PDB file of C-alpha atoms and ligand atoms in Angstrom:
ATOM      1  CA  MET A   1      35.870  92.783  20.820  1.00 91.00           C
ATOM      2  CA  ILE A   2      35.835  89.272  19.311  1.00 96.00           C
ATOM      3  CA  GLU A   3      32.571  88.268  17.667  1.00 97.00           C
ATOM      4  CA  MET A   4      32.005  85.015  15.807  1.00 98.00           C
ATOM      5  CA  GLU A   5      28.714  84.293  14.143  1.00 98.00           C
ATOM      6  CA  GLU A   6      27.832  80.878  12.763  1.00 98.00           C
ATOM      7  CA  VAL A   7      31.428  80.118  11.858  1.00 98.00           C
ATOM      8  CA  PHE A   8      32.234  76.961   9.924  1.00 98.00           C
ATOM      9  CA  LYS A   9      35.659  75.698   8.880  1.00 98.00           C
ATOM     10  CA  LYS A  10      36.107  72.802   6.526  1.00 98.00           C
ATOM     11  CA  TYR A  11      39.714  71.963   5.642  1.00 98.00           C
ATOM     12  CA  PRO A  12      40.536  70.882   2.078  1.00 97.00           C
ATOM     13  CA  ASN A  13      40.767  67.265   3.314  1.00 97.00           C
ATOM     14  CA  GLY A  14      37.077  67.420   4.246  1.00 97.00           C
ATOM     15  CA  ILE A  15      37.528  67.649   8.020  1.00 97.00           C
ATOM     16  CA  VAL A  16      35.073  70.063   9.618  1.00 98.00           C
ATOM     17  CA  ALA A  17      36.993  71.685  12.489  1.00 98.00           C
ATOM     18  CA  ALA A  18      34.432  74.415  13.256  1.00 98.00           C
ATOM     19  CA  ASN A  19      30.792  73.456  12.992  1.00 98.00           C
ATOM     20  CA  GLY A  20      28.677  76.527  13.637  1.00 98.00           C
ATOM     21  CA  ILE A  21      30.512  78.521  16.291  1.00 98.00           C
ATOM     22  CA  SER A  22      28.933  81.703  17.649  1.00 98.00           C
ATOM     23  CA  VAL A  23      30.645  83.491  20.494  1.00 98.00           C
ATOM     24  CA  SER A  24      31.289  86.943  21.878  1.00 98.00           C
ATOM     25  CA  ILE A  25      34.359  87.888  23.912  1.00 98.00           C
ATOM     26  CA  LYS A  26      34.544  91.328  25.507  1.00 97.00           C
ATOM     27  CA  GLN A  27      37.549  93.574  25.980  1.00 97.00           C
ATOM     28  CA  GLY A  28      39.368  92.665  29.193  1.00 97.00           C
ATOM     29  CA  GLU A  29      38.019  89.117  29.500  1.00 98.00           C
ATOM     30  CA  PHE A  30      40.207  86.086  30.253  1.00 98.00           C
ATOM     31  CA  VAL A  31      38.916  83.003  28.465  1.00 98.00           C
ATOM     32  CA  TYR A  32      40.155  79.425  28.611  1.00 98.00           C
ATOM     33  CA  VAL A  33      39.384  77.228  25.615  1.00 98.00           C
ATOM     34  CA  VAL A  34      39.278  73.560  26.634  1.00 97.00           C
ATOM     35  CA  GLY A  35      38.387  70.298  24.929  1.00 96.00           C
ATOM     36  CA  PRO A  36      39.878  67.006  23.765  1.00 95.00           C
ATOM     37  CA  SER A  37      42.654  66.833  21.160  1.00 95.00           C
ATOM     38  CA  GLY A  38      41.294  67.296  17.675  1.00 96.00           C
ATOM     39  CA  ALA A  39      38.196  69.108  18.995  1.00 97.00           C
ATOM     40  CA  GLY A  40      38.968  72.265  17.025  1.00 97.00           C
ATOM     41  CA  LYS A  41      40.581  74.513  19.658  1.00 97.00           C
ATOM     42  CA  SER A  42      43.561  75.495  17.505  1.00 97.00           C
ATOM     43  CA  THR A  43      41.343  76.121  14.511  1.00 98.00           C
ATOM     44  CA  PHE A  44      39.100  78.363  16.648  1.00 97.00           C
ATOM     45  CA  ILE A  45      42.139  80.300  17.785  1.00 96.00           C
ATOM     46  CA  LYS A  46      43.827  80.465  14.372  1.00 96.00           C
ATOM     47  CA  MET A  47      40.708  82.002  12.873  1.00 96.00           C
ATOM     48  CA  MET A  48      40.918  84.816  15.443  1.00 94.00           C
ATOM     49  CA  TYR A  49      44.292  85.981  14.182  1.00 91.00           C
ATOM     50  CA  ARG A  50      43.457  85.166  10.583  1.00 92.00           C
ATOM     51  CA  GLU A  51      45.896  82.316  10.214  1.00 92.00           C
ATOM     52  CA  GLU A  52      42.880  80.433   8.884  1.00 95.00           C
ATOM     53  CA  LEU A  53      39.803  81.905   7.260  1.00 94.00           C
ATOM     54  CA  PRO A  54      36.377  80.393   7.942  1.00 96.00           C
ATOM     55  CA  THR A  55      34.569  78.603   5.136  1.00 97.00           C
ATOM     56  CA  LYS A  56      31.340  80.240   6.261  1.00 97.00           C
ATOM     57  CA  GLY A  57      30.270  82.750   8.898  1.00 97.00           C
ATOM     58  CA  THR A  58      31.553  86.085  10.171  1.00 97.00           C
ATOM     59  CA  ILE A  59      34.441  86.975  12.476  1.00 96.00           C
ATOM     60  CA  MET A  60      34.778  90.528  13.723  1.00 95.00           C
ATOM     61  CA  ILE A  61      37.798  91.724  15.710  1.00 93.00           C
ATOM     62  CA  ASN A  62      37.357  95.226  17.117  1.00 88.00           C
ATOM     63  CA  GLY A  63      34.699  95.938  14.544  1.00 89.00           C
ATOM     64  CA  VAL A  64      36.846  94.701  11.645  1.00 89.00           C
ATOM     65  CA  ASN A  65      35.423  91.897   9.533  1.00 92.00           C
ATOM     66  CA  LEU A  66      38.371  89.531   9.014  1.00 90.00           C
ATOM     67  CA  GLU A  67      37.029  88.132   5.789  1.00 87.00           C
ATOM     68  CA  LYS A  68      36.795  91.570   4.220  1.00 89.00           C
ATOM     69  CA  LEU A  69      40.188  92.700   5.506  1.00 89.00           C
ATOM     70  CA  LYS A  70      42.395  93.784   2.623  1.00 89.00           C
ATOM     71  CA  PRO A  71      45.799  92.021   2.547  1.00 85.00           C
ATOM     72  CA  ASN A  72      47.591  95.314   3.213  1.00 87.00           C
ATOM     73  CA  LYS A  73      45.585  95.710   6.439  1.00 87.00           C
ATOM     74  CA  VAL A  74      46.613  92.323   7.867  1.00 84.00           C
ATOM     75  CA  PRO A  75      49.748  93.767   9.566  1.00 82.00           C
ATOM     76  CA  MET A  76      47.506  96.298  11.338  1.00 83.00           C
ATOM     77  CA  LEU A  77      45.351  93.447  12.646  1.00 86.00           C
ATOM     78  CA  ARG A  78      48.399  91.461  13.750  1.00 82.00           C
ATOM     79  CA  ARG A  79      49.566  94.473  15.695  1.00 85.00           C
ATOM     80  CA  GLN A  80      46.368  94.393  17.726  1.00 89.00           C
ATOM     81  CA  ILE A  81      46.735  90.697  18.461  1.00 94.00           C
ATOM     82  CA  GLY A  82      49.648  89.061  20.259  1.00 95.00           C
ATOM     83  CA  VAL A  83      50.097  85.330  19.747  1.00 96.00           C
ATOM     84  CA  VAL A  84      51.884  82.820  22.003  1.00 97.00           C
ATOM     85  CA  PHE A  85      52.524  79.228  20.920  1.00 95.00           C
ATOM     86  CA  GLN A  86      53.223  76.008  22.770  1.00 94.00           C
ATOM     87  CA  ASP A  87      56.636  75.688  21.086  1.00 94.00           C
ATOM     88  CA  PHE A  88      57.623  79.367  21.547  1.00 95.00           C
ATOM     89  CA  LYS A  89      58.581  79.945  17.892  1.00 95.00           C
ATOM     90  CA  LEU A  90      61.598  82.120  18.655  1.00 97.00           C
ATOM     91  CA  LEU A  91      64.201  82.869  15.998  1.00 97.00           C
ATOM     92  CA  PRO A  92      67.221  80.786  17.091  1.00 97.00           C
ATOM     93  CA  THR A  93      69.953  83.054  15.706  1.00 98.00           C
ATOM     94  CA  LEU A  94      68.595  86.216  17.312  1.00 98.00           C
ATOM     95  CA  THR A  95      69.169  87.244  20.928  1.00 98.00           C
ATOM     96  CA  VAL A  96      66.320  87.626  23.414  1.00 98.00           C
ATOM     97  CA  PHE A  97      66.343  91.384  22.796  1.00 98.00           C
ATOM     98  CA  GLU A  98      66.345  90.954  19.020  1.00 98.00           C
ATOM     99  CA  ASN A  99      63.532  88.415  19.072  1.00 97.00           C
ATOM    100  CA  VAL A 100      61.294  90.888  20.868  1.00 97.00           C
ATOM    101  CA  ALA A 101      62.537  93.932  18.933  1.00 97.00           C
ATOM    102  CA  PHE A 102      61.786  92.182  15.652  1.00 95.00           C
ATOM    103  CA  ALA A 103      58.035  92.462  16.282  1.00 93.00           C
ATOM    104  CA  MET A 104      58.436  96.241  16.505  1.00 93.00           C
ATOM    105  CA  GLU A 105      60.845  96.541  13.588  1.00 93.00           C
ATOM    106  CA  VAL A 106      58.372  94.940  11.192  1.00 87.00           C
ATOM    107  CA  ILE A 107      55.921  97.719  11.923  1.00 86.00           C
ATOM    108  CA  GLU A 108      58.695 100.291  11.556  1.00 88.00           C
ATOM    109  CA  GLU A 109      58.777 101.727  15.051  1.00 91.00           C
ATOM    110  CA  HIS A 110      61.514 104.237  15.855  1.00 95.00           C
ATOM    111  CA  PRO A 111      64.761 102.563  17.102  1.00 95.00           C
ATOM    112  CA  ASP A 112      64.827 104.637  20.310  1.00 95.00           C
ATOM    113  CA  HIS A 113      61.287 103.636  21.105  1.00 96.00           C
ATOM    114  CA  ILE A 114      62.083  99.997  20.310  1.00 97.00           C
ATOM    115  CA  LYS A 115      64.993  99.891  22.746  1.00 97.00           C
ATOM    116  CA  LYS A 116      62.996 101.410  25.573  1.00 97.00           C
ATOM    117  CA  ARG A 117      59.877  99.342  25.039  1.00 97.00           C
ATOM    118  CA  VAL A 118      61.724  96.018  24.589  1.00 98.00           C
ATOM    119  CA  MET A 119      63.585  96.505  27.876  1.00 97.00           C
ATOM    120  CA  GLU A 120      60.283  97.424  29.526  1.00 96.00           C
ATOM    121  CA  VAL A 121      58.561  94.195  28.486  1.00 96.00           C
ATOM    122  CA  LEU A 122      61.650  92.107  29.262  1.00 97.00           C
ATOM    123  CA  ALA A 123      61.539  93.578  32.772  1.00 96.00           C
ATOM    124  CA  LEU A 124      57.861  92.664  33.013  1.00 94.00           C
ATOM    125  CA  VAL A 125      58.608  89.012  32.252  1.00 95.00           C
ATOM    126  CA  GLY A 126      61.713  89.018  34.477  1.00 95.00           C
ATOM    127  CA  LEU A 127      64.321  88.657  31.736  1.00 97.00           C
ATOM    128  CA  LYS A 128      66.076  91.999  31.638  1.00 96.00           C
ATOM    129  CA  GLN A 129      69.359  90.383  32.664  1.00 97.00           C
ATOM    130  CA  LYS A 130      69.199  87.886  29.801  1.00 98.00           C
ATOM    131  CA  ALA A 131      68.530  90.285  26.935  1.00 98.00           C
ATOM    132  CA  ARG A 132      71.783  89.378  25.166  1.00 98.00           C
ATOM    133  CA  MET A 133      71.418  85.630  25.367  1.00 98.00           C
ATOM    134  CA  LEU A 134      70.283  83.313  22.607  1.00 98.00           C
ATOM    135  CA  PRO A 135      67.103  81.226  22.998  1.00 98.00           C
ATOM    136  CA  SER A 136      69.237  78.060  23.168  1.00 97.00           C
ATOM    137  CA  GLU A 137      70.854  79.395  26.335  1.00 98.00           C
ATOM    138  CA  LEU A 138      67.505  79.663  28.104  1.00 98.00           C
ATOM    139  CA  SER A 139      65.225  77.189  29.869  1.00 96.00           C
ATOM    140  CA  GLY A 140      61.835  76.358  28.341  1.00 96.00           C
ATOM    141  CA  GLY A 141      60.067  78.639  30.811  1.00 96.00           C
ATOM    142  CA  GLU A 142      62.420  81.491  29.975  1.00 97.00           C
ATOM    143  CA  GLN A 143      61.896  80.970  26.258  1.00 97.00           C
ATOM    144  CA  GLN A 144      58.161  81.145  26.800  1.00 96.00           C
ATOM    145  CA  ARG A 145      58.650  84.407  28.713  1.00 97.00           C
ATOM    146  CA  VAL A 146      60.475  85.808  25.691  1.00 98.00           C
ATOM    147  CA  SER A 147      57.635  84.820  23.429  1.00 97.00           C
ATOM    148  CA  ILE A 148      55.137  86.439  25.806  1.00 97.00           C
ATOM    149  CA  ALA A 149      57.256  89.610  25.825  1.00 97.00           C
ATOM    150  CA  ARG A 150      57.206  89.538  22.022  1.00 97.00           C
ATOM    151  CA  SER A 151      53.425  89.070  22.008  1.00 96.00           C
ATOM    152  CA  ILE A 152      52.760  92.171  24.128  1.00 96.00           C
ATOM    153  CA  VAL A 153      55.506  94.488  22.921  1.00 96.00           C
ATOM    154  CA  ASN A 154      53.196  96.337  20.511  1.00 94.00           C
ATOM    155  CA  ASN A 155      50.517  96.800  23.191  1.00 94.00           C
ATOM    156  CA  PRO A 156      47.914  94.530  21.585  1.00 94.00           C
ATOM    157  CA  LYS A 157      44.307  94.580  22.749  1.00 94.00           C
ATOM    158  CA  VAL A 158      44.240  90.796  22.892  1.00 96.00           C
ATOM    159  CA  VAL A 159      46.755  88.020  23.499  1.00 97.00           C
ATOM    160  CA  ILE A 160      45.898  84.634  22.057  1.00 97.00           C
ATOM    161  CA  ALA A 161      47.779  81.639  23.416  1.00 97.00           C
ATOM    162  CA  ASP A 162      47.628  78.095  22.093  1.00 96.00           C
ATOM    163  CA  GLU A 163      48.680  75.722  24.904  1.00 96.00           C
ATOM    164  CA  PRO A 164      51.337  78.084  26.248  1.00 96.00           C
ATOM    165  CA  THR A 165      52.198  75.754  29.140  1.00 96.00           C
ATOM    166  CA  GLY A 166      52.013  72.548  27.088  1.00 94.00           C
ATOM    167  CA  ASN A 167      55.802  72.046  27.037  1.00 93.00           C
ATOM    168  CA  LEU A 168      56.509  73.249  30.562  1.00 94.00           C
ATOM    169  CA  ASP A 169      56.744  71.575  33.970  1.00 95.00           C
ATOM    170  CA  PRO A 170      54.011  72.396  36.523  1.00 94.00           C
ATOM    171  CA  GLU A 171      56.020  74.917  38.525  1.00 94.00           C
ATOM    172  CA  THR A 172      57.113  76.835  35.449  1.00 95.00           C
ATOM    173  CA  SER A 173      53.549  76.730  34.131  1.00 96.00           C
ATOM    174  CA  TRP A 174      52.317  78.548  37.243  1.00 96.00           C
ATOM    175  CA  GLU A 175      54.933  81.231  36.749  1.00 95.00           C
ATOM    176  CA  ILE A 176      53.900  81.685  33.128  1.00 96.00           C
ATOM    177  CA  MET A 177      50.273  81.961  34.259  1.00 96.00           C
ATOM    178  CA  LYS A 178      51.206  84.757  36.668  1.00 96.00           C
ATOM    179  CA  ILE A 179      52.474  86.735  33.695  1.00 96.00           C
ATOM    180  CA  PHE A 180      49.259  86.184  31.737  1.00 97.00           C
ATOM    181  CA  GLU A 181      47.276  87.259  34.808  1.00 97.00           C
ATOM    182  CA  GLU A 182      49.327  90.431  35.018  1.00 96.00           C
ATOM    183  CA  ILE A 183      48.784  91.141  31.315  1.00 96.00           C
ATOM    184  CA  ASN A 184      45.039  90.630  31.779  1.00 97.00           C
ATOM    185  CA  ARG A 185      44.963  92.852  34.886  1.00 97.00           C
ATOM    186  CA  ASN A 186      46.349  95.610  32.706  1.00 94.00           C
ATOM    187  CA  GLY A 187      43.227  95.387  30.540  1.00 96.00           C
ATOM    188  CA  THR A 188      44.391  93.085  27.752  1.00 97.00           C
ATOM    189  CA  THR A 189      41.972  90.373  26.664  1.00 97.00           C
ATOM    190  CA  VAL A 190      43.474  86.871  26.996  1.00 98.00           C
ATOM    191  CA  VAL A 191      42.198  83.840  25.082  1.00 98.00           C
ATOM    192  CA  MET A 192      44.064  80.650  25.996  1.00 98.00           C
ATOM    193  CA  ALA A 193      43.622  77.109  24.726  1.00 97.00           C
ATOM    194  CA  THR A 194      44.853  74.730  27.400  1.00 97.00           C
ATOM    195  CA  HIS A 195      44.870  71.150  28.669  1.00 95.00           C
ATOM    196  CA  ASN A 196      46.017  72.269  32.095  1.00 95.00           C
ATOM    197  CA  ARG A 197      43.226  71.141  34.400  1.00 95.00           C
ATOM    198  CA  GLU A 198      44.937  72.288  37.630  1.00 96.00           C
ATOM    199  CA  ILE A 199      45.395  75.813  36.372  1.00 97.00           C
ATOM    200  CA  VAL A 200      41.877  76.150  34.935  1.00 97.00           C
ATOM    201  CA  ASN A 201      40.353  74.900  38.192  1.00 97.00           C
ATOM    202  CA  ALA A 202      42.537  77.100  40.390  1.00 97.00           C
ATOM    203  CA  ILE A 203      42.665  80.424  38.542  1.00 97.00           C
ATOM    204  CA  LYS A 204      39.013  80.925  37.713  1.00 98.00           C
ATOM    205  CA  HIS A 205      37.992  82.478  34.431  1.00 98.00           C
ATOM    206  CA  ARG A 206      35.428  81.990  31.723  1.00 98.00           C
ATOM    207  CA  VAL A 207      35.668  78.498  30.210  1.00 98.00           C
ATOM    208  CA  ILE A 208      34.612  77.713  26.658  1.00 98.00           C
ATOM    209  CA  ALA A 209      34.574  73.975  25.897  1.00 98.00           C
ATOM    210  CA  ILE A 210      34.829  72.841  22.293  1.00 98.00           C
ATOM    211  CA  GLU A 211      33.983  69.364  21.034  1.00 97.00           C
ATOM    212  CA  SER A 212      33.718  68.256  17.415  1.00 97.00           C
ATOM    213  CA  GLY A 213      33.989  71.855  16.268  1.00 98.00           C
ATOM    214  CA  MET A 214      31.123  73.052  18.464  1.00 98.00           C
ATOM    215  CA  ILE A 215      30.894  75.012  21.693  1.00 98.00           C
ATOM    216  CA  THR A 216      29.423  72.585  24.195  1.00 97.00           C
ATOM    217  CA  ARG A 217      29.836  74.719  27.313  1.00 97.00           C
ATOM    218  CA  ASP A 218      30.454  78.381  28.065  1.00 98.00           C
ATOM    219  CA  GLU A 219      30.657  79.303  31.746  1.00 97.00           C
ATOM    220  CA  GLN A 220      31.862  82.293  33.705  1.00 97.00           C
ATOM    221  CA  ARG A 221      34.353  81.072  36.336  1.00 95.00           C
ATOM    222  CA  GLY A 222      33.987  77.561  34.962  1.00 95.00           C
ATOM    223  CA  ASP A 223      35.819  74.321  35.729  1.00 95.00           C
ATOM    224  CA  TYR A 224      38.008  72.360  33.375  1.00 95.00           C
ATOM    225  CA  GLY A 225      35.445  69.558  33.372  1.00 93.00           C
ATOM    226  CA  TYR A 226      36.099  66.163  31.717  1.00 77.00           C
ATOM    227  CA  GLU A 227      37.156  63.225  33.859  1.00 68.00           C
ATOM    228  CA  SER A 228      40.789  62.274  33.319  1.00 55.00           C
TER     229      SER A 228
HETATM  230  P1  ADP B   1      42.686  70.880  18.686  1.00 79.89           P
HETATM  231  O1  ADP B   1      43.471  72.149  18.748  1.00 79.89           O
HETATM  232  O2  ADP B   1      41.485  70.883  19.579  1.00 79.89           O
HETATM  233  O3  ADP B   1      43.533  69.668  18.918  1.00 79.89           O
HETATM  234  P2  ADP B   1      42.561  71.351  15.808  1.00 79.89           P
HETATM  235  O4  ADP B   1      41.843  72.622  15.555  1.00 79.89           O
HETATM  236  O5  ADP B   1      44.033  71.345  15.724  1.00 79.89           O
HETATM  237  O6  ADP B   1      42.075  70.755  17.222  1.00 79.89           O
HETATM  238  O7  ADP B   1      42.017  70.255  14.810  1.00 79.89           O
HETATM  239  C1  ADP B   1      40.628  69.998  14.590  1.00 79.89           C
HETATM  240  C2  ADP B   1      40.477  69.003  13.451  1.00 79.89           C
HETATM  241  O8  ADP B   1      40.898  69.615  12.233  1.00 79.89           O
HETATM  242  C3  ADP B   1      41.328  67.762  13.621  1.00 79.89           C
HETATM  243  O9  ADP B   1      40.609  66.660  13.122  1.00 79.89           O
HETATM  244  C4  ADP B   1      42.552  68.043  12.755  1.00 79.89           C
HETATM  245  O10 ADP B   1      43.102  66.855  12.250  1.00 79.89           O
HETATM  246  C5  ADP B   1      41.961  68.891  11.647  1.00 79.89           C
HETATM  247  N1  ADP B   1      42.919  69.865  11.113  1.00 79.89           N
HETATM  248  C6  ADP B   1      43.580  70.820  11.799  1.00 79.89           C
HETATM  249  N2  ADP B   1      44.360  71.560  10.982  1.00 79.89           N
HETATM  250  C7  ADP B   1      44.197  71.049   9.735  1.00 79.89           C
HETATM  251  C8  ADP B   1      44.725  71.365   8.456  1.00 79.89           C
HETATM  252  N3  ADP B   1      45.585  72.385   8.276  1.00 79.89           N
HETATM  253  N4  ADP B   1      44.338  70.618   7.397  1.00 79.89           N
HETATM  254  C9  ADP B   1      43.460  69.616   7.567  1.00 79.89           C
HETATM  255  N5  ADP B   1      42.922  69.252   8.745  1.00 79.89           N
HETATM  256  C10 ADP B   1      43.275  69.952   9.828  1.00 79.89           C
END
């Protein structure tokens, strides 16, 4: 469902963050993306949801060539891809419910459907009781749960997460991982950039290692690797 062929990304400042990446990720896979800071993990991930376009090469998501995607089709792509960030990126003046509902409102879903579906995903992440609270009233782990709920509310085929446990303590990180596991068990592809060695080594999935903008390792049920 995600195909990259000879992808290069050179930023305007001359930095080459992707240096010939070819990779294929199938529907239903769970993939960790590991590598040192500055290796190009975020760039790799941003190109998947078209936050960045490659300078060269082809990226196909579900048969759609991202480069050739017309601007008016970008919302359709975004609907198929949920994104979770390290710093949650919730809207501070909206409640938990509203933050999640917003993702459905922008694609003009029916209000009745929105209400039902938002409560469904809030139940899935264990936050039904906190639907009326503001993000500032929640712990970091709870805020990340809200952002995960938001990422899956439109039933995307893939969830892309850039260091989702980067700001969380170990215990909370495990709880967040349980939710990603559940999402993946339901058939959603998960691509996750992470520095969390313990998690990668304990919950085994495919590991793609990136260094200097290149894939240096790609293993099914891989280890985190790298000595710390
Ligand atoms: P990682 O996620 O592995 O830390 P990034 O993809 O964020 O790596 O960065 C890879 C390289 O590209 C780094 O050298 C970084 O400084 C550079 N880079 C990232 N984003 C930009 C940008 N918007 N403009 C210029 N350089 C960037």
